[in-house]
mmCIF file of C-alpha atoms in Angstrom:
data_model
loop_
_atom_site.group_PDB
_atom_site.id
_atom_site.type_symbol
_atom_site.label_atom_id
_atom_site.label_comp_id
_atom_site.label_asym_id
_atom_site.label_seq_id
_atom_site.Cartn_x
_atom_site.Cartn_y
_atom_site.Cartn_z
ATOM 1 C CA SER J 270 111.970 97.070 114.805
ATOM 2 C CA SER J 271 112.300 93.372 114.692
ATOM 3 C CA GLU J 272 112.769 90.343 116.908
ATOM 4 C CA MET J 273 116.006 88.705 117.148
ATOM 5 C CA SER J 274 117.103 86.240 119.778
ATOM 6 C CA LEU J 275 119.280 87.102 122.657
ATOM 7 C CA ASP J 276 121.970 84.881 121.236
ATOM 8 C CA GLU J 277 121.962 86.702 118.001
ATOM 9 C CA LEU J 278 122.076 90.366 119.861
ATOM 10 C CA THR J 279 124.764 88.958 122.137
ATOM 11 C CA LEU J 280 126.901 87.853 119.242
ATOM 12 C CA ALA J 281 126.483 91.004 117.424
ATOM 13 C CA TYR J 282 127.811 92.905 120.710
ATOM 14 C CA THR J 283 131.073 90.819 120.339
ATOM 15 C CA SER J 284 132.083 92.926 117.433
ATOM 16 C CA PHE J 285 132.401 96.239 119.640
ATOM 17 C CA PRO J 286 135.364 94.935 121.801
ATOM 18 C CA GLY J 287 136.629 92.986 118.953
ATOM 19 C CA ALA J 288 137.567 95.944 116.619
ATOM 20 C CA GLY J 289 134.722 95.133 114.462
ATOM 21 C CA THR J 290 135.313 91.318 114.406
ATOM 22 C CA ARG J 291 133.330 88.811 115.783
ATOM 23 C CA PRO J 292 133.021 85.142 116.194
ATOM 24 C CA ALA J 293 131.747 83.297 112.753
ATOM 25 C CA LYS J 294 129.329 81.425 114.850
ATOM 26 C CA LEU J 295 128.077 81.705 118.453
ATOM 27 C CA PHE J 296 129.657 79.275 120.830
ATOM 28 C CA THR J 297 129.763 78.791 124.554
ATOM 29 C CA ILE J 298 132.404 76.192 125.310
ATOM 30 C CA THR J 299 136.127 77.236 123.987
ATOM 31 C CA ARG J 300 137.836 74.164 125.428
ATOM 32 C CA ILE J 301 137.538 71.452 127.856
ATOM 33 C CA THR J 302 140.882 69.865 129.968
ATOM 34 C CA ASP J 303 141.132 67.308 132.438
ATOM 35 C CA GLN J 304 142.146 67.836 135.809
ATOM 36 C CA GLU J 305 145.892 67.348 134.992
ATOM 37 C CA GLY J 306 145.298 70.231 132.042
ATOM 38 C CA ASN J 307 145.402 67.878 129.127
ATOM 39 C CA LEU J 308 143.350 69.243 126.334
ATOM 40 C CA LEU J 309 140.181 66.939 125.739
ATOM 41 C CA PHE J 310 138.600 69.419 123.212
ATOM 42 C CA GLU J 311 138.879 72.884 121.488
ATOM 43 C CA ASN J 312 136.581 74.572 119.628
ATOM 44 C CA PRO J 313 138.531 76.685 116.947
ATOM 45 C CA VAL J 314 137.223 80.350 116.912
ATOM 46 C CA THR J 315 137.357 81.728 113.249
ATOM 47 C CA ARG J 316 136.544 85.552 113.435
ATOM 48 C CA VAL J 317 134.846 87.396 110.488
ATOM 49 C CA GLN J 318 134.849 91.367 110.008
ATOM 50 C CA VAL J 319 131.475 92.818 110.306
ATOM 51 C CA LEU J 320 132.233 96.465 110.466
ATOM 52 C CA PRO J 321 135.281 98.788 110.223
ATOM 53 C CA ALA J 322 137.523 99.074 113.647
ATOM 54 C CA GLU J 323 136.825 102.784 113.855
ATOM 55 C CA ALA J 324 133.021 102.303 113.741
ATOM 56 C CA ALA J 325 133.171 99.700 116.509
ATOM 57 C CA TYR J 326 135.151 101.971 118.655
ATOM 58 C CA GLN J 327 132.701 104.846 118.273
ATOM 59 C CA VAL J 328 130.124 102.584 118.969
ATOM 60 C CA HIS J 329 131.889 101.308 122.196
ATOM 61 C CA THR J 330 132.260 104.984 123.439
ATOM 62 C CA VAL J 331 128.411 105.551 123.190
ATOM 63 C CA LEU J 332 127.978 102.060 125.015
ATOM 64 C CA GLN J 333 130.383 103.230 127.751
ATOM 65 C CA ASP J 334 128.365 106.132 128.421
ATOM 66 C CA ALA J 335 124.969 104.417 127.950
ATOM 67 C CA LEU J 336 126.548 102.259 131.082
ATOM 68 C CA PHE J 337 128.198 104.830 133.292
ATOM 69 C CA LYS J 338 126.422 107.840 132.242
ATOM 70 C CA ALA J 339 122.410 107.116 131.393
ATOM 71 C CA CYS J 340 122.490 104.103 133.915
ATOM 72 C CA VAL J 341 125.204 104.845 136.479
ATOM 73 C CA GLN J 342 122.807 104.973 139.258
ATOM 74 C CA GLU J 343 121.780 101.631 138.626
ATOM 75 C CA ALA J 344 124.979 100.270 137.886
ATOM 76 C CA VAL J 345 126.279 101.450 140.925
ATOM 77 C CA ALA J 346 123.462 100.049 142.868
ATOM 78 C CA SER J 347 124.242 96.797 141.032
ATOM 79 C CA GLY J 348 127.557 96.415 142.336
ATOM 80 C CA ILE J 349 129.552 96.820 138.695
ATOM 81 C CA SER J 350 133.024 97.936 138.964
ATOM 82 C CA THR J 351 132.950 101.294 137.891
ATOM 83 C CA ASN J 352 136.931 101.333 137.344
ATOM 84 C CA ALA J 353 136.785 98.401 134.972
ATOM 85 C CA PRO J 354 136.412 98.868 131.149
ATOM 86 C CA LEU J 355 132.901 97.953 130.437
ATOM 87 C CA ALA J 356 130.163 98.835 128.244
ATOM 88 C CA GLY J 357 126.577 98.063 127.537
ATOM 89 C CA LYS J 358 122.921 98.861 127.032
ATOM 90 C CA SER J 359 119.632 98.166 128.293
ATOM 91 C CA GLY J 360 116.374 97.417 126.654
ATOM 92 C CA THR J 361 112.735 97.327 127.458
ATOM 93 C CA ALA J 362 110.222 95.983 124.935
ATOM 94 C CA TYR J 363 107.018 98.013 124.147
ATOM 95 C CA ASP J 364 104.298 96.771 126.903
ATOM 96 C CA PHE J 365 107.188 95.712 129.240
ATOM 97 C CA THR J 366 107.146 92.091 127.984
ATOM 98 C CA ASP J 367 110.901 92.182 127.662
ATOM 99 C CA ALA J 368 113.623 93.638 129.552
ATOM 100 C CA TRP J 369 117.284 92.877 128.418
ATOM 101 C CA PHE J 370 120.939 94.181 129.212
ATOM 102 C CA VAL J 371 123.797 93.390 126.953
ATOM 103 C CA GLY J 372 127.380 94.614 127.633
ATOM 104 C CA TYR J 373 130.884 93.304 127.412
ATOM 105 C CA SER J 374 134.392 93.805 128.831
ATOM 106 C CA SER J 375 137.425 93.353 126.251
ATOM 107 C CA ALA J 376 137.134 89.533 127.316
ATOM 108 C CA VAL J 377 133.372 88.539 127.924
ATOM 109 C CA THR J 378 130.484 89.531 126.176
ATOM 110 C CA CYS J 379 127.297 88.775 128.147
ATOM 111 C CA GLY J 380 123.618 89.216 127.255
ATOM 112 C CA ILE J 381 120.708 88.929 130.084
ATOM 113 C CA TRP J 382 117.151 88.605 129.162
ATOM 114 C CA VAL J 383 113.979 88.860 131.627
ATOM 115 C CA GLY J 384 110.567 87.691 130.508
ATOM 116 C CA PHE J 385 108.255 84.910 129.786
ATOM 117 C CA ASP J 386 108.237 82.214 127.465
ATOM 118 C CA LYS J 387 104.895 83.123 125.896
ATOM 119 C CA PRO J 388 104.904 86.832 125.667
ATOM 120 C CA GLN J 389 103.050 88.651 128.382
ATOM 121 C CA LYS J 390 103.689 91.742 130.320
ATOM 122 C CA VAL J 391 106.289 91.388 132.980
ATOM 123 C CA TYR J 392 104.779 94.442 135.067
ATOM 124 C CA ARG J 393 104.239 97.961 134.112
ATOM 125 C CA GLY J 394 107.647 99.587 134.681
ATOM 126 C CA ALA J 395 109.762 96.386 134.035
ATOM 127 C CA PHE J 396 112.756 98.080 132.663
ATOM 128 C CA GLY J 397 115.823 96.480 131.530
ATOM 129 C CA LYS J 398 118.083 98.725 133.450
ATOM 130 C CA ASP J 399 116.234 97.621 136.726
ATOM 131 C CA LEU J 400 115.513 93.945 136.141
ATOM 132 C CA ALA J 401 118.220 92.748 133.591
ATOM 133 C CA LEU J 402 121.417 95.146 134.647
ATOM 134 C CA PRO J 403 121.720 93.879 138.030
ATOM 135 C CA ILE J 404 122.164 90.314 136.984
ATOM 136 C CA TRP J 405 124.417 91.312 134.290
ATOM 137 C CA ALA J 406 126.502 93.283 136.812
ATOM 138 C CA GLN J 407 126.968 89.944 139.006
ATOM 139 C CA VAL J 408 127.787 87.789 136.135
ATOM 140 C CA MET J 409 130.420 90.715 134.836
ATOM 141 C CA ASN J 410 131.814 91.136 138.238
ATOM 142 C CA ALA J 411 132.469 87.168 138.660
ATOM 143 C CA SER J 412 133.938 87.355 135.127
ATOM 144 C CA LEU J 413 136.549 89.910 135.953
ATOM 145 C CA ALA J 414 138.042 87.998 138.336
ATOM 146 C CA VAL J 415 138.924 85.207 135.906
ATOM 147 C CA PHE J 416 139.160 87.179 132.556
ATOM 148 C CA PRO J 417 140.370 90.494 133.537
ATOM 149 C CA SER J 418 139.558 93.660 131.495
ATOM 150 C CA ARG J 419 141.603 96.058 129.677
ATOM 151 C CA GLU J 420 140.912 99.460 127.879
ATOM 152 C CA LEU J 421 140.143 99.166 124.466
ATOM 153 C CA PRO J 422 142.761 100.469 121.798
ATOM 154 C CA ILE J 423 141.701 103.713 119.791
ATOM 155 C CA PRO J 424 142.151 102.613 116.162
ATOM 156 C CA SER J 425 144.655 104.699 114.249
ATOM 157 C CA GLY J 426 142.231 105.905 112.009
ATOM 158 C CA LEU J 427 140.488 108.073 114.568
ATOM 159 C CA LYS J 428 141.237 111.262 116.178
ATOM 160 C CA GLN J 429 139.742 112.769 119.083
ATOM 161 C CA VAL J 430 138.246 116.399 118.473
ATOM 162 C CA GLY J 431 136.474 118.861 120.616
ATOM 163 C CA ILE J 432 132.812 119.873 119.896
ATOM 164 C CA CYS J 433 131.567 123.478 120.518
ATOM 165 C CA ARG J 434 128.101 122.944 122.133
ATOM 166 C CA SER J 435 127.227 126.591 121.480
ATOM 167 C CA SER J 436 127.690 126.432 117.526
#
């Protein structure tokens, strides 16, 4: 594995709800308005295609399972809405020096990192699903009130098929 910043990883994750596209660069503020609603600043967002929409959707379904099947107990305990179309994945660095969770709705992508500025063990057993997921759940629950999430459409090039587990 190799190191990357939380910003880079979160930007990469935006390609999954974005049907294979992501912003050309990372941004936080999209626009600023005054109290009367007059536009003071707007950050133009250009998107770039980074992978096929079909591949993005397939990864999305895996990340939904990662959140709602692999981490379901932690997700429910964190208070995340299990009815909202969300997806994400936790991670833990070797020797428990970093714990993270990156996930998204159709409108918001959010990455959470727990660790120290200078690498050191958080504590033995400091997993991302236990430390970062609860923080991510609070952020996403708050975001859903302002930015409602919708199911991502299945790209026309994909077809759902049943798989026989026996053969």
